[in-house]
């Protein structure tokens, strides 16, 4: 998509929640999925770039989002909010179900154009963050790494933290990297430019 103007970002709504393929929307609308550990700020990212307070539900209770939530943006793009990983208090059975749901979606969804992989700019990426990035690279799914919660770090340290995150991920210089904050509204334009380039 060429210009952000072609998309009315105010025209956004939750379309459906799905646990498996049979419930995915059946059309050709491009999708951008959001992945990241529980509580990293995936739902906040969706709300923030759409300028909405609570379209995608956010919570301080991790592990709340259990289904793939499909958001319709002006009938032109969809965001797919994926339940977070790394929440300790989840049973083995639940975790396995989660894994299959995500893997099915990421490896077989023709509509998928890119995954926004969220990490916390404050910390070294977790083992699971690295696994997710490796998984996306293995399947050659375009990745946009969004390092969020930048408001929690002084600007003068952003570069250092960016290098730390990239190093731990063995970041591929061909991928996109965006510093973001839902609190201070940082990185919104860059996120839209990147997303619209990929759909
Ligand atoms: N300071 C700060 N807090 C944030 C930011 N983004 C999200 N949060 C907070 O982090 C918590 C989790 O945010 P969510 O958006 O619900 O996280 P999530 O990744 O959707 O979590 P799950 O749905 O459980 O996987 C909430 O308390 C948010 O207010 C940010 O950029 N800065
Ligand atoms: Mg969420």
CSV table of N, CA, C and O in Angstrom, one decimal, residues 14-24 33-35 42-43 46 56-57 63-71 79-85 94 97-102 105:
chain,number,residue,atom,x,y,z
A,14,UNK,N,-13.0,-5.1,16.1
A,14,UNK,CA,-12.6,-6.5,16.2
A,14,UNK,C,-13.6,-7.3,15.3
A,14,UNK,O,-14.7,-7.0,15.2
A,15,UNK,N,-13.0,-8.2,14.5
A,15,UNK,CA,-13.7,-8.9,13.6
A,15,UNK,C,-14.2,-10.2,14.2
A,15,UNK,O,-15.4,-10.5,14.2
A,16,UNK,N,-13.2,-11.0,14.6
A,16,UNK,CA,-13.6,-12.3,15.2
A,16,UNK,C,-12.4,-12.8,16.0
A,16,UNK,O,-11.2,-12.4,15.8
A,17,UNK,N,-12.6,-13.8,16.9
A,17,UNK,CA,-11.6,-14.5,17.6
A,17,UNK,C,-11.6,-16.0,17.1
A,17,UNK,O,-12.7,-16.5,17.0
A,18,UNK,N,-10.4,-16.5,16.9
A,18,UNK,CA,-10.4,-17.9,16.3
A,18,UNK,C,-9.4,-18.7,17.0
A,18,UNK,O,-8.3,-18.3,17.4
A,19,UNK,N,-9.7,-20.0,17.2
A,19,UNK,CA,-8.8,-20.9,17.8
A,19,UNK,C,-8.1,-21.8,16.7
A,19,UNK,O,-7.0,-22.3,16.9
A,20,UNK,N,-8.8,-21.9,15.6
A,20,UNK,CA,-8.2,-22.8,14.5
A,20,UNK,C,-8.7,-22.3,13.1
A,20,UNK,O,-9.6,-21.5,13.0
A,21,UNK,N,-8.0,-22.9,12.2
A,21,UNK,CA,-8.2,-22.5,10.8
A,21,UNK,C,-9.6,-22.4,10.3
A,21,UNK,O,-9.9,-21.5,9.5
A,22,UNK,N,-10.5,-23.2,10.8
A,22,UNK,CA,-11.8,-23.2,10.3
A,22,UNK,C,-12.6,-21.9,10.6
A,22,UNK,O,-13.6,-21.6,10.0
A,23,UNK,N,-12.0,-21.2,11.6
A,23,UNK,CA,-12.6,-19.9,12.0
A,23,UNK,C,-11.9,-18.7,11.4
A,23,UNK,O,-12.4,-17.6,11.6
A,24,UNK,N,-10.8,-18.9,10.7
A,24,UNK,CA,-10.1,-17.7,10.1
A,24,UNK,C,-11.0,-17.1,9.1
A,24,UNK,O,-11.8,-17.8,8.4
A,33,UNK,N,0.6,-10.0,11.9
A,33,UNK,CA,0.3,-10.6,13.2
A,33,UNK,C,1.3,-10.0,14.2
A,33,UNK,O,2.4,-9.5,13.9
A,34,UNK,N,0.8,-10.0,15.5
A,34,UNK,CA,1.6,-9.5,16.6
A,34,UNK,C,2.1,-10.6,17.5
A,34,UNK,O,1.2,-11.3,18.0
A,35,UNK,N,3.4,-10.8,17.6
A,35,UNK,CA,3.8,-11.8,18.5
A,35,UNK,C,4.7,-11.3,19.6
A,35,UNK,O,5.4,-10.2,19.4
A,42,UNK,N,1.6,-6.1,23.2
A,42,UNK,CA,1.1,-6.4,21.8
A,42,UNK,C,-0.3,-5.7,21.6
A,42,UNK,O,-0.5,-5.0,20.6
A,43,UNK,N,-1.2,-5.9,22.6
A,43,UNK,CA,-2.5,-5.2,22.5
A,43,UNK,C,-2.3,-3.7,22.5
A,43,UNK,O,-3.0,-3.0,21.8
A,46,UNK,N,-1.4,-2.3,19.2
A,46,UNK,CA,-2.5,-2.2,18.3
A,46,UNK,C,-3.3,-1.0,18.6
A,46,UNK,O,-3.6,-0.1,17.7
A,56,UNK,N,-8.1,-3.3,21.3
A,56,UNK,CA,-7.5,-4.6,21.7
A,56,UNK,C,-7.4,-4.6,23.2
A,56,UNK,O,-6.8,-3.7,23.8
A,57,UNK,N,-8.0,-5.5,23.9
A,57,UNK,CA,-8.0,-5.5,25.3
A,57,UNK,C,-6.6,-5.7,25.9
A,57,UNK,O,-5.9,-6.6,25.5
A,63,UNK,N,-1.3,-13.4,30.1
A,63,UNK,CA,-1.9,-14.7,29.6
A,63,UNK,C,-3.4,-14.6,29.4
A,63,UNK,O,-4.0,-15.6,29.3
A,64,UNK,N,-3.9,-13.4,29.3
A,64,UNK,CA,-5.3,-13.3,29.2
A,64,UNK,C,-5.9,-13.6,27.7
A,64,UNK,O,-6.9,-14.2,27.6
A,65,UNK,N,-5.1,-13.1,26.8
A,65,UNK,CA,-5.5,-13.3,25.4
A,65,UNK,C,-5.3,-14.8,25.0
A,65,UNK,O,-4.2,-15.2,24.9
A,66,UNK,N,-6.3,-15.6,24.8
A,66,UNK,CA,-6.1,-17.0,24.5
A,66,UNK,C,-6.4,-17.4,23.1
A,66,UNK,O,-6.2,-18.5,22.7
A,67,UNK,N,-7.0,-16.5,22.3
A,67,UNK,CA,-7.4,-16.9,21.0
A,67,UNK,C,-6.7,-15.9,20.0
A,67,UNK,O,-6.1,-14.9,20.5
A,68,UNK,N,-6.7,-16.2,18.7
A,68,UNK,CA,-6.2,-15.3,17.8
A,68,UNK,C,-7.3,-14.2,17.5
A,68,UNK,O,-8.4,-14.6,17.2
A,69,UNK,N,-7.0,-13.0,17.8
A,69,UNK,CA,-8.0,-11.9,17.6
A,69,UNK,C,-7.7,-11.2,16.4
A,69,UNK,O,-6.7,-10.6,16.2
A,70,UNK,N,-8.7,-11.2,15.5
A,70,UNK,CA,-8.6,-10.6,14.2
A,70,UNK,C,-9.2,-9.2,14.2
A,70,UNK,O,-10.4,-9.1,14.5
A,71,UNK,N,-8.5,-8.1,13.9
A,71,UNK,CA,-9.0,-6.8,13.8
A,71,UNK,C,-9.0,-6.3,12.4
A,71,UNK,O,-8.1,-6.4,11.7
A,79,UNK,N,-5.1,-6.8,11.6
A,79,UNK,CA,-4.1,-7.1,12.6
A,79,UNK,C,-4.5,-8.4,13.3
A,79,UNK,O,-5.7,-8.5,13.6
A,80,UNK,N,-3.6,-9.3,13.6
A,80,UNK,CA,-4.0,-10.5,14.3
A,80,UNK,C,-3.2,-10.5,15.6
A,80,UNK,O,-1.9,-10.6,15.6
A,81,UNK,N,-3.9,-10.3,16.7
A,81,UNK,CA,-3.3,-10.3,18.0
A,81,UNK,C,-3.2,-11.7,18.5
A,81,UNK,O,-4.2,-12.4,18.7
A,82,UNK,N,-1.9,-12.1,18.7
A,82,UNK,CA,-1.6,-13.5,19.1
A,82,UNK,C,-1.4,-13.6,20.6
A,82,UNK,O,-0.7,-12.8,21.1
A,83,UNK,N,-1.9,-14.6,21.2
A,83,UNK,CA,-1.7,-14.7,22.7
A,83,UNK,C,-0.2,-14.8,23.0
A,83,UNK,O,0.6,-15.4,22.3
A,84,UNK,N,0.2,-14.2,24.1
A,84,UNK,CA,1.6,-14.1,24.4
A,84,UNK,C,2.2,-15.4,24.9
A,84,UNK,O,1.5,-16.2,25.5
A,85,UNK,N,3.5,-15.5,24.7
A,85,UNK,CA,4.2,-16.7,25.2
A,85,UNK,C,4.9,-16.4,26.5
A,85,UNK,O,5.0,-15.2,26.9
A,94,UNK,N,-2.1,-26.6,28.1
A,94,UNK,CA,-2.4,-25.3,27.5
A,94,UNK,C,-1.3,-24.8,26.6
A,94,UNK,O,-1.6,-24.2,25.5
A,97,UNK,N,-1.3,-26.6,23.3
A,97,UNK,CA,-2.4,-26.1,22.5
A,97,UNK,C,-2.1,-24.7,21.9
A,97,UNK,O,-2.3,-24.5,20.7
A,98,UNK,N,-1.5,-23.9,22.7
A,98,UNK,CA,-1.1,-22.5,22.3
A,98,UNK,C,-0.1,-22.7,21.1
A,98,UNK,O,-0.2,-22.1,20.1
A,99,UNK,N,0.9,-23.5,21.3
A,99,UNK,CA,2.0,-23.7,20.3
A,99,UNK,C,1.4,-24.1,19.0
A,99,UNK,O,1.8,-23.6,17.9
A,100,UNK,N,0.5,-25.1,19.0
A,100,UNK,CA,-0.1,-25.6,17.8
A,100,UNK,C,-0.9,-24.5,17.1
A,100,UNK,O,-0.8,-24.3,15.9
A,101,UNK,N,-1.7,-23.7,17.9
A,101,UNK,CA,-2.5,-22.7,17.3
A,101,UNK,C,-1.6,-21.6,16.6
A,101,UNK,O,-1.9,-21.3,15.5
A,102,UNK,N,-0.5,-21.2,17.2
A,102,UNK,CA,0.3,-20.2,16.7
A,102,UNK,C,1.1,-20.8,15.4
A,102,UNK,O,1.2,-20.1,14.4
A,105,UNK,N,-1.1,-21.1,12.4
A,105,UNK,CA,-1.4,-19.8,11.8
A,105,UNK,C,-0.2,-19.3,11.1
A,105,UNK,O,-0.3,-19.0,9.9
